Short mmCIF file of C-alpha atoms and ligand atoms in Angstrom, two decimals:
data_model
loop_
_atom_site.label_atom_id
_atom_site.label_comp_id
_atom_site.label_asym_id
_atom_site.label_seq_id
_atom_site.Cartn_x
_atom_site.Cartn_y
_atom_site.Cartn_z
CA MET A 19 14.28 -25.34 4.64
CA THR A 20 15.02 -25.70 8.38
CA ASP A 21 13.88 -28.32 10.89
CA LYS A 22 12.04 -25.52 12.60
CA SER A 23 8.31 -25.16 12.42
CA ALA A 24 5.89 -22.51 13.61
CA SER A 25 2.82 -23.49 15.59
CA MET A 26 -0.32 -21.52 15.03
CA ASN A 27 -3.08 -21.67 17.53
CA LEU A 28 -6.08 -20.67 15.42
CA PRO A 29 -9.83 -20.68 16.10
CA THR A 30 -10.11 -23.68 13.75
CA GLY A 31 -7.37 -25.72 15.46
CA ASN A 32 -3.63 -25.92 16.10
CA PHE A 33 -1.38 -26.20 13.08
CA ASP A 34 2.35 -26.47 12.44
CA PHE A 35 3.89 -24.81 9.43
CA PRO A 36 7.45 -25.14 8.09
CA VAL A 37 9.91 -22.30 8.64
CA LEU A 38 12.11 -21.46 5.63
CA GLU A 39 15.53 -19.91 5.93
CA GLY A 40 17.21 -17.69 3.35
CA THR A 41 20.97 -17.16 3.07
CA VAL A 42 20.58 -14.01 5.17
CA GLY A 43 17.62 -12.06 6.55
CA PRO A 44 14.54 -13.01 8.55
CA GLU A 45 13.21 -16.58 8.39
CA VAL A 46 9.74 -16.96 6.92
CA VAL A 47 6.76 -19.07 7.92
CA ASP A 48 5.58 -21.08 4.92
CA ILE A 49 1.80 -20.63 5.06
CA ARG A 50 1.03 -21.90 1.56
CA LYS A 51 -1.16 -24.67 3.01
CA LEU A 52 -2.78 -22.45 5.67
CA TYR A 53 -6.14 -22.11 3.93
CA ALA A 54 -6.32 -25.75 2.85
CA ARG A 55 -5.58 -26.92 6.40
CA SER A 56 -7.23 -24.29 8.58
CA GLY A 57 -9.88 -22.67 6.38
CA MET A 58 -8.43 -19.26 7.26
CA PHE A 59 -6.54 -16.59 5.32
CA THR A 60 -3.96 -14.10 6.55
CA TYR A 61 -4.59 -10.35 6.28
CA ASP A 62 -1.62 -8.18 5.24
CA PRO A 63 -2.52 -5.09 3.20
CA GLY A 64 0.61 -3.58 1.67
CA PHE A 65 2.43 -6.92 2.19
CA THR A 66 4.32 -5.53 5.19
CA SER A 67 4.97 -9.06 6.54
CA THR A 68 4.57 -11.21 3.46
CA ALA A 69 7.29 -12.63 1.20
CA SER A 70 5.69 -13.03 -2.22
CA CYS A 71 8.52 -15.00 -3.81
CA GLU A 72 11.95 -16.53 -3.41
CA SER A 73 14.67 -14.36 -4.98
CA ALA A 74 18.47 -14.41 -5.29
CA ILE A 75 18.87 -10.98 -6.90
CA THR A 76 18.82 -8.21 -4.29
CA TYR A 77 19.08 -8.18 -0.52
CA ILE A 78 18.12 -5.25 1.71
CA ASP A 79 18.64 -4.96 5.45
CA GLY A 80 16.48 -1.96 6.27
CA GLU A 81 17.70 -1.65 9.86
CA LYS A 82 21.37 -1.59 8.94
CA GLY A 83 20.97 0.35 5.68
CA VAL A 84 22.42 -2.48 3.57
CA LEU A 85 21.67 -2.97 -0.13
CA LEU A 86 23.37 -5.83 -1.98
CA HIS A 87 22.95 -6.85 -5.62
CA ARG A 88 23.86 -10.53 -6.01
CA GLY A 89 25.90 -10.01 -2.82
CA TYR A 90 27.78 -6.88 -3.91
CA PRO A 91 27.25 -3.67 -1.87
CA ILE A 92 25.57 -0.84 -3.78
CA ASP A 93 28.26 1.71 -2.87
CA GLN A 94 30.99 -0.50 -4.38
CA LEU A 95 28.98 -0.98 -7.56
CA ALA A 96 28.19 2.75 -7.79
CA GLU A 97 31.86 3.56 -7.31
CA HIS A 98 33.53 1.02 -9.57
CA SER A 99 31.23 -0.57 -12.13
CA THR A 100 29.63 0.47 -15.38
CA PHE A 101 25.87 0.30 -15.81
CA MET A 102 26.34 -2.58 -18.26
CA GLU A 103 28.24 -4.56 -15.62
CA VAL A 104 25.41 -4.03 -13.13
CA ALA A 105 22.85 -4.99 -15.77
CA TYR A 106 24.78 -8.18 -16.52
CA LEU A 107 25.12 -8.92 -12.81
CA LEU A 108 21.41 -8.52 -12.10
CA LEU A 109 20.34 -10.46 -15.18
CA ARG A 110 22.88 -13.28 -15.18
CA GLY A 111 23.87 -13.56 -11.49
CA GLU A 112 27.64 -12.92 -11.66
CA LEU A 113 29.90 -10.02 -12.54
CA PRO A 114 31.05 -10.53 -16.14
CA THR A 115 34.59 -11.28 -17.27
CA GLN A 116 35.97 -8.69 -19.71
CA GLN A 117 34.99 -10.89 -22.65
CA GLU A 118 31.48 -11.48 -21.30
CA LEU A 119 31.08 -7.75 -20.69
CA ASP A 120 32.24 -6.91 -24.21
CA GLU A 121 29.81 -9.42 -25.70
CA PHE A 122 26.93 -8.21 -23.53
CA THR A 123 27.64 -4.54 -24.31
CA TYR A 124 27.80 -5.39 -28.03
CA THR A 125 24.48 -7.27 -27.83
CA ILE A 126 22.73 -4.43 -26.02
CA SER A 127 24.10 -1.88 -28.47
CA ARG A 128 22.66 -3.91 -31.40
CA HIS A 129 19.15 -3.45 -29.95
CA THR A 130 19.17 0.29 -29.26
CA MET A 131 17.18 1.34 -32.33
CA VAL A 132 13.40 1.09 -32.35
CA HIS A 133 11.16 0.14 -35.27
CA GLU A 134 10.59 3.25 -37.41
CA GLN A 135 6.85 2.70 -37.19
CA LEU A 136 7.05 3.17 -33.43
CA ALA A 137 8.00 6.82 -33.95
CA VAL A 138 4.51 7.35 -35.35
CA PHE A 139 3.06 6.44 -31.95
CA PHE A 140 4.70 9.49 -30.41
CA ARG A 141 2.90 11.76 -32.84
CA GLY A 142 -0.42 10.69 -31.33
CA PHE A 143 0.45 12.36 -28.02
CA ARG A 144 0.08 16.01 -27.13
CA ARG A 145 3.45 17.75 -26.92
CA ASP A 146 2.83 18.48 -23.23
CA ALA A 147 2.06 14.84 -22.37
CA HIS A 148 3.86 13.59 -19.26
CA PRO A 149 6.78 11.35 -20.36
CA MET A 150 5.48 8.58 -18.10
CA ALA A 151 2.13 8.67 -19.93
CA VAL A 152 4.02 8.35 -23.21
CA LEU A 153 6.18 5.51 -21.87
CA CYS A 154 3.19 3.52 -20.57
CA GLY A 155 1.90 3.60 -24.14
CA VAL A 156 5.01 3.07 -26.24
CA VAL A 157 6.59 0.37 -24.05
CA GLY A 158 3.33 -1.60 -24.09
CA ALA A 159 3.28 -1.07 -27.87
CA LEU A 160 6.65 -2.85 -28.20
CA SER A 161 4.64 -6.09 -27.83
CA ALA A 162 3.14 -5.34 -31.21
CA PHE A 163 6.55 -4.97 -32.89
CA TYR A 164 8.71 -7.77 -31.55
CA HIS A 165 6.59 -10.90 -31.90
CA ASP A 166 9.69 -13.07 -32.13
CA SER A 167 10.46 -12.46 -28.44
CA THR A 168 7.09 -12.85 -26.77
CA ASP A 169 7.03 -16.63 -26.30
CA ILE A 170 7.76 -16.69 -22.59
CA THR A 171 8.22 -20.48 -22.52
CA ASP A 172 11.40 -20.11 -24.60
CA PRO A 173 14.41 -18.99 -22.46
CA GLU A 174 16.18 -17.63 -25.53
CA GLN A 175 13.23 -15.43 -26.48
CA ARG A 176 12.98 -14.27 -22.87
CA MET A 177 16.62 -13.17 -22.97
CA ILE A 178 16.18 -11.42 -26.33
CA ALA A 179 13.16 -9.54 -24.97
CA SER A 180 15.21 -8.58 -21.89
CA HIS A 181 18.05 -7.26 -24.05
CA ARG A 182 15.58 -5.34 -26.20
CA LEU A 183 13.94 -3.71 -23.20
CA ILE A 184 17.25 -2.68 -21.59
CA ALA A 185 18.54 -1.34 -24.92
CA LYS A 186 15.42 0.42 -26.14
CA MET A 187 14.35 2.17 -22.94
CA PRO A 188 17.00 4.94 -23.27
CA THR A 189 15.96 5.48 -26.88
CA LEU A 190 12.27 5.70 -25.96
CA VAL A 191 12.87 7.97 -22.95
CA ALA A 192 15.02 10.29 -25.08
CA MET A 193 12.34 10.27 -27.81
CA ALA A 194 9.70 11.27 -25.23
CA PHE A 195 11.93 14.22 -24.27
CA LYS A 196 12.62 15.25 -27.86
CA TYR A 197 8.95 15.03 -28.71
CA SER A 198 8.05 17.38 -25.85
CA LEU A 199 10.55 19.93 -27.24
CA GLY A 200 9.49 19.53 -30.85
CA GLN A 201 13.04 18.53 -31.78
CA PRO A 202 13.92 15.67 -34.15
CA PHE A 203 14.51 12.25 -32.65
CA MET A 204 18.19 11.31 -32.43
CA TYR A 205 19.28 7.85 -33.53
CA PRO A 206 21.49 5.97 -31.07
CA LEU A 207 25.27 6.07 -31.50
CA ASN A 208 26.61 2.71 -30.42
CA GLU A 209 30.24 3.70 -30.02
CA LEU A 210 29.25 5.66 -26.90
CA SER A 211 28.69 4.20 -23.44
CA PHE A 212 25.13 3.30 -22.43
CA THR A 213 24.92 6.57 -20.50
CA GLY A 214 26.81 8.69 -23.05
CA ASN A 215 24.53 7.47 -25.83
CA PHE A 216 21.47 8.35 -23.76
CA LEU A 217 22.79 11.86 -23.05
CA ARG A 218 23.46 12.42 -26.74
CA MET A 219 20.00 11.18 -27.78
CA THR A 220 18.51 13.51 -25.14
CA PHE A 221 20.55 16.68 -25.40
CA GLY A 222 22.17 16.39 -28.84
CA VAL A 223 20.73 17.68 -32.10
CA PRO A 224 21.41 16.34 -35.61
CA ALA A 225 22.71 19.75 -36.72
CA GLU A 226 25.96 19.53 -34.78
CA PRO A 227 28.25 17.05 -33.05
CA TYR A 228 27.56 16.33 -29.39
CA GLU A 229 30.37 15.95 -26.93
CA VAL A 230 29.58 13.89 -23.85
CA ASN A 231 30.62 15.66 -20.64
CA PRO A 232 32.44 12.99 -18.56
CA ILE A 233 31.25 14.51 -15.26
CA ILE A 234 27.62 14.30 -16.32
CA GLU A 235 28.17 10.87 -17.84
CA ASN A 236 29.59 9.65 -14.54
CA ALA A 237 26.77 11.18 -12.49
CA MET A 238 24.17 9.55 -14.75
CA ARG A 239 26.02 6.23 -14.50
CA ARG A 240 25.72 6.42 -10.71
CA ILE A 241 22.08 7.49 -10.78
CA PHE A 242 21.22 4.60 -13.11
CA ILE A 243 23.11 2.10 -10.94
CA LEU A 244 21.45 3.38 -7.75
CA HIS A 245 18.02 2.88 -9.31
CA ALA A 246 18.67 -0.43 -11.09
CA ASP A 247 16.90 -2.76 -8.67
CA HIS A 248 15.35 -2.75 -5.21
CA GLU A 249 13.94 -6.25 -4.62
CA GLN A 250 10.14 -6.61 -4.28
CA ASN A 251 9.08 -2.94 -4.36
CA ALA A 252 5.67 -1.93 -5.72
CA SER A 253 6.61 -1.68 -9.41
CA THR A 254 8.70 -4.86 -9.39
CA SER A 255 5.88 -6.72 -7.68
CA THR A 256 3.56 -5.30 -10.34
CA VAL A 257 5.84 -6.64 -13.10
CA ARG A 258 5.91 -10.04 -11.40
CA LEU A 259 2.15 -10.07 -10.88
CA ALA A 260 1.48 -9.09 -14.49
CA GLY A 261 4.01 -11.69 -15.65
CA SER A 262 2.54 -14.41 -13.45
CA SER A 263 -0.45 -14.66 -15.79
CA GLY A 264 1.86 -15.36 -18.72
CA ALA A 265 1.63 -11.83 -20.17
CA ASN A 266 4.47 -10.91 -22.54
CA PRO A 267 7.49 -9.04 -21.10
CA PHE A 268 6.81 -5.74 -22.90
CA ALA A 269 3.30 -5.60 -21.43
CA CYS A 270 4.70 -6.48 -17.98
CA ILE A 271 7.27 -3.68 -18.05
CA ALA A 272 4.55 -1.24 -19.17
CA ALA A 273 2.61 -2.31 -16.05
CA GLY A 274 5.72 -1.65 -13.92
CA ILE A 275 6.06 1.81 -15.47
CA ALA A 276 2.44 2.61 -14.57
CA CYS A 277 3.05 1.62 -10.96
CA LEU A 278 6.35 3.48 -10.72
CA TRP A 279 4.66 6.71 -11.77
CA GLY A 280 2.95 7.26 -8.40
CA PRO A 281 4.36 9.90 -6.01
CA ALA A 282 4.82 7.35 -3.20
CA HIS A 283 7.22 5.43 -5.48
CA GLY A 284 9.16 6.64 -8.53
CA GLY A 285 7.21 9.87 -8.76
CA ALA A 286 8.82 10.99 -5.49
CA ASN A 287 11.94 12.42 -7.19
CA GLU A 288 9.79 14.85 -9.17
CA ALA A 289 7.65 15.61 -6.11
CA ALA A 290 10.74 16.14 -3.90
CA LEU A 291 12.27 18.77 -6.16
CA ASN A 292 8.91 20.51 -6.62
CA MET A 293 8.56 20.57 -2.82
CA LEU A 294 12.07 21.98 -2.30
CA ARG A 295 11.33 24.69 -4.87
CA GLU A 296 8.03 25.47 -3.17
CA ILE A 297 9.81 25.84 0.19
CA GLY A 298 12.29 28.05 -1.63
CA ASP A 299 14.00 29.51 1.43
CA VAL A 300 15.51 27.91 4.54
CA LYS A 301 13.39 30.33 6.63
CA ARG A 302 10.23 28.53 5.51
CA ILE A 303 11.42 25.04 6.50
CA PRO A 304 9.82 25.03 10.01
CA GLU A 305 6.44 25.75 8.40
CA TYR A 306 6.77 22.66 6.18
CA ILE A 307 8.09 20.49 9.01
CA ALA A 308 5.01 21.48 11.04
CA ARG A 309 2.76 20.57 8.11
CA ALA A 310 4.45 17.16 7.72
CA LYS A 311 3.76 16.47 11.40
CA ASP A 312 0.15 17.66 11.32
CA LYS A 313 -2.19 14.67 11.22
CA ASN A 314 -4.91 16.78 9.58
CA ASP A 315 -2.63 17.86 6.74
CA PRO A 316 -2.02 15.28 3.97
CA PHE A 317 1.37 16.90 3.22
CA ARG A 318 4.42 14.63 3.54
CA LEU A 319 8.06 15.48 3.18
CA MET A 320 8.73 14.01 -0.25
CA GLY A 321 12.02 12.13 -0.51
CA PHE A 322 11.71 11.16 3.16
CA GLY A 323 10.79 7.80 4.61
CA HIS A 324 10.91 4.30 3.23
CA ARG A 325 8.96 1.11 3.79
CA VAL A 326 12.14 -0.91 4.33
CA TYR A 327 14.96 1.46 5.36
CA LYS A 328 14.57 2.50 8.97
CA ASN A 329 18.05 3.87 9.64
CA PHE A 330 19.31 5.31 6.42
CA ASP A 331 18.98 4.66 2.70
CA PRO A 332 22.47 3.70 1.44
CA ARG A 333 21.56 5.05 -1.99
CA ALA A 334 20.83 8.48 -0.49
CA LYS A 335 24.38 8.70 0.86
CA VAL A 336 25.91 8.16 -2.59
CA MET A 337 23.33 10.48 -4.14
CA LYS A 338 24.09 13.31 -1.71
CA ALA A 339 27.84 13.02 -2.42
CA THR A 340 27.11 12.98 -6.16
CA ALA A 341 24.92 16.10 -5.87
CA ASP A 342 27.76 17.97 -4.14
CA GLU A 343 30.27 16.75 -6.74
CA VAL A 344 28.16 17.55 -9.82
CA LEU A 345 27.17 21.02 -8.68
CA LYS A 346 30.75 21.84 -7.76
CA GLU A 347 32.25 20.50 -10.98
CA LEU A 348 29.61 22.12 -13.17
CA ASN A 349 30.08 25.29 -11.15
CA ILE A 350 26.39 25.59 -10.42
CA SER A 351 25.11 27.06 -7.21
CA ASP A 352 21.55 25.99 -6.62
CA PRO A 353 19.74 27.49 -3.61
CA VAL A 354 17.54 24.38 -3.62
CA LEU A 355 20.58 22.36 -2.47
CA ASP A 356 20.89 24.61 0.58
CA VAL A 357 17.19 24.15 1.34
CA ALA A 358 17.61 20.36 0.96
CA LYS A 359 20.60 20.19 3.30
CA GLU A 360 18.99 22.37 5.95
CA LEU A 361 15.72 20.45 5.69
CA GLU A 362 17.60 17.19 6.14
CA HIS A 363 19.46 18.62 9.14
CA ILE A 364 16.32 19.91 10.85
CA ALA A 365 14.28 16.77 10.16
CA LEU A 366 16.99 14.42 11.39
CA ASN A 367 17.06 16.29 14.70
CA ASP A 368 13.30 16.48 15.09
CA GLU A 369 11.60 14.10 17.55
CA TYR A 370 8.80 13.21 15.08
CA PHE A 371 11.21 12.06 12.37
CA ILE A 372 13.53 10.31 14.85
CA GLU A 373 10.68 8.41 16.44
CA LYS A 374 9.19 7.34 13.11
CA LYS A 375 12.63 6.53 11.70
CA LEU A 376 12.21 8.80 8.70
CA TYR A 377 15.38 9.54 6.72
CA PRO A 378 16.08 10.98 3.28
CA ASN A 379 15.66 8.35 0.59
CA VAL A 380 17.29 7.99 -2.82
CA ASP A 381 14.95 10.57 -4.32
CA PHE A 382 15.73 13.42 -1.95
CA TYR A 383 18.92 14.47 -3.73
CA SER A 384 18.53 12.87 -7.17
CA GLY A 385 16.25 15.67 -8.43
CA ILE A 386 18.86 18.30 -7.63
CA ILE A 387 21.43 16.48 -9.77
CA LEU A 388 19.03 15.85 -12.63
CA ASN A 389 17.96 19.49 -12.56
CA ALA A 390 21.62 20.61 -12.69
CA ILE A 391 22.17 18.34 -15.68
CA GLY A 392 19.26 20.00 -17.49
CA PHE A 393 16.36 17.57 -17.18
CA PRO A 394 12.93 19.09 -16.57
CA THR A 395 11.19 17.65 -13.48
CA ASP A 396 8.67 15.63 -15.41
CA MET A 397 11.52 13.58 -16.93
CA PHE A 398 12.79 12.40 -13.53
CA THR A 399 10.51 9.41 -13.10
CA ALA A 400 11.12 8.39 -16.72
CA LEU A 401 14.85 8.20 -15.91
CA PHE A 402 14.05 6.04 -12.89
CA ALA A 403 12.00 3.76 -15.19
CA LEU A 404 14.89 3.55 -17.67
CA ALA A 405 17.27 2.32 -14.95
CA ARG A 406 14.75 0.10 -13.13
CA THR A 407 13.96 -1.75 -16.38
CA VAL A 408 17.13 -3.77 -15.72
CA GLY A 409 15.83 -4.88 -12.31
CA TRP A 410 12.35 -5.51 -13.68
CA VAL A 411 13.58 -7.82 -16.45
CA ALA A 412 15.95 -9.64 -14.07
CA GLN A 413 13.11 -10.23 -11.59
CA TRP A 414 10.70 -11.21 -14.37
CA ASN A 415 13.19 -13.77 -15.75
CA GLU A 416 13.77 -15.19 -12.29
CA MET A 417 10.03 -15.55 -11.76
CA ILE A 418 9.31 -17.26 -15.08
CA ALA A 419 12.15 -19.76 -14.48
CA ASP A 420 10.96 -20.50 -10.91
CA PRO A 421 9.16 -23.88 -10.75
CA GLU A 422 7.21 -22.63 -7.70
CA GLN A 423 5.77 -19.75 -9.70
CA LYS A 424 1.97 -19.53 -9.85
CA ILE A 425 -0.42 -16.86 -11.04
CA GLY A 426 -0.50 -14.16 -8.33
CA ARG A 427 -3.93 -14.16 -6.81
CA PRO A 428 -4.31 -12.56 -3.35
CA ARG A 429 -7.35 -13.29 -1.19
CA GLN A 430 -9.45 -10.71 0.64
CA LEU A 431 -11.36 -9.96 3.81
CA TYR A 432 -14.82 -9.28 2.41
CA VAL A 433 -16.70 -6.52 4.26
CA GLY A 434 -19.46 -5.78 1.74
CA HIS A 435 -23.15 -6.76 1.73
CA THR A 436 -24.13 -10.34 2.19
CA ARG A 437 -26.52 -11.74 -0.42
CA ARG A 438 -29.63 -9.63 -1.12
CA GLU A 439 -32.32 -9.71 -3.80
CA TYR A 440 -32.39 -7.43 -6.84
CA VAL A 441 -35.01 -4.64 -6.67
CA PRO A 442 -36.32 -3.18 -10.00
CA VAL A 443 -35.52 0.53 -10.40
CA ASN A 444 -39.15 1.66 -10.11
CA GLN A 445 -39.45 -0.04 -6.73
CA ARG A 446 -36.30 1.43 -5.14
CA GLY A 447 -37.08 3.94 -2.39
N1 LIG B 23 6.66 12.82 5.85
C1 LIG B 23 5.97 12.86 7.01
N2 LIG B 23 5.53 11.79 7.67
C2 LIG B 23 5.79 10.58 7.13
C3 LIG B 23 6.50 10.45 5.90
C4 LIG B 23 6.94 11.62 5.27
N3 LIG B 23 7.61 11.55 4.10
N4 LIG B 23 6.61 9.14 5.59
C5 LIG B 23 5.99 8.47 6.57
N5 LIG B 23 5.49 9.34 7.49
C6 LIG B 23 4.77 8.98 8.73
C7 LIG B 23 3.35 8.56 8.40
O1 LIG B 23 2.45 9.64 8.46
C8 LIG B 23 3.07 7.54 9.47
O2 LIG B 23 2.74 8.22 10.67
P1 LIG B 23 1.70 7.56 11.72
O3 LIG B 23 2.37 6.31 12.20
O4 LIG B 23 1.56 8.60 12.77
O5 LIG B 23 0.44 7.29 10.95
C9 LIG B 23 4.44 6.85 9.69
O6 LIG B 23 5.41 7.83 9.28
C10 LIG B 23 4.62 5.59 8.86
O7 LIG B 23 4.32 5.89 7.50
P2 LIG B 23 3.63 4.88 6.50
O8 LIG B 23 3.00 5.63 5.37
O9 LIG B 23 2.75 3.92 7.26
O10 LIG B 23 4.89 4.09 6.00
P3 LIG B 23 5.01 3.26 4.65
O11 LIG B 23 6.08 2.28 4.86
O12 LIG B 23 3.65 2.74 4.25
O13 LIG B 23 5.40 4.36 3.55
C11 LIG B 23 6.61 5.71 2.04
C12 LIG B 23 6.67 4.51 3.00
C13 LIG B 23 7.91 5.78 1.25
C14 LIG B 23 5.46 5.52 1.02
C15 LIG B 23 6.39 7.00 2.86
O14 LIG B 23 7.46 7.19 3.76
C16 LIG B 23 6.21 8.24 1.97
O15 LIG B 23 5.08 8.51 1.52
N6 LIG B 23 7.31 9.00 1.70
C17 LIG B 23 7.26 10.13 0.82
C18 LIG B 23 7.31 9.64 -0.63
C19 LIG B 23 8.69 9.17 -1.03
O16 LIG B 23 9.69 9.85 -0.81
N7 LIG B 23 8.73 7.99 -1.70
C20 LIG B 23 9.98 7.45 -2.28
C21 LIG B 23 10.41 6.15 -1.67
S1 LIG B 23 12.08 5.70 -2.15
C22 LIG B 23 12.01 5.46 -3.86
C23 LIG B 23 11.08 4.37 -4.27
O17 LIG B 23 11.15 3.26 -3.72
O18 LIG B 23 10.30 4.60 -5.19
#
């Protein structure tokens, strides 16, 4: 809280509202009493100017391209930490000591298996079901299996549910993949790293040993860290909104998964690679740039633009370097990477993209890496969901523990009919 206040000169009178100050970032006008005092609402579709909560987890400065988790820059975390360290940091607020990390890793590894009955759920889906459709269902279904961690008033149960979600997501995502191939599900192997275990459950088969490739393991570690949290984005806000009614955490994360699926959000990595493949040749780039600029064409350059980043996406920088590294080390030459680099070059020098501050986002290069590793495109968003589960549970825990938390209930500007009388069907003209 500051001594500052903001005066609003409204049609219903003049009002002063407190101005709140965070540790860093823009100050906010506290308008919680606006309606009670002035009889007016604010109008902000897409929440472009509205802070929906107080949070100490992630900070983004979109102008400067800064992304901090609990104060630590994303590039340092992507370079030096394990995914378990980042998960601990987001969930508990501090980087763990070695002992805390060992205990946390042990705890997560004890929750990696899923109830055998849950496997039956998969059999209800068509083999060609999109993995996100499967995940919406099976993650929601976890609520029906783990009743001992759905009492959200108990902090211990909340933490157990959080551990379960972080631990079981890789197992469920890998099961969705295996199911689509018609291969047997692989049980987790807890001696492996979080990422190594996931790779084995995805690409291994019970008939032979699976050796984790350290280059791929490292690339996946980075991809997971880069996607772990991103403050109040659409899916995280969905998790918070669902959780604000007191819904159980498994149901809330299923809601987040549904939101993430859309092409403007987590679905962009799949859409970006499909777009690059469709372009296919650097010669066709101008045609697609022209389409992106054409107001009458709904086409957008997927993997470009961001609501918050208006200079560059710091995650995209790490992702681009990782794409170069992985393709080189795996000795893969992918013409799609050339298309991506040339498209980036042309767009960054084009007046339209400069003026609108459109830059490649995290999803522009991630698809190329995931494709090189061997994931089909429809698995990309599921991998995003796996990593973002850590951020979702951290944000959900923070919200439930926040004494200011209320059920989320936006208001509206009503533009429909005013009251009118019902007309029986035989009298309607
Ligand atoms: N290609 C062409 N034009 C674009 C693009 C794009 N990718 N993104 C924005 N614009 C234009 C848009 O047409 C609008 O122009 P005008 O002012 O003339 O109407 C202007 O830029 C502002 O766009 P907006 O849609 O109002 O901006 P937003 O903040 O609501 O949308 C966005 C942000 C990410 C949804 C959007 O940039 C987009 O659709 N990008 C492509 C999808 C994508 O890559 N999404 C992944 C985001 S990062 C990962 C994640 O968070 O999930």
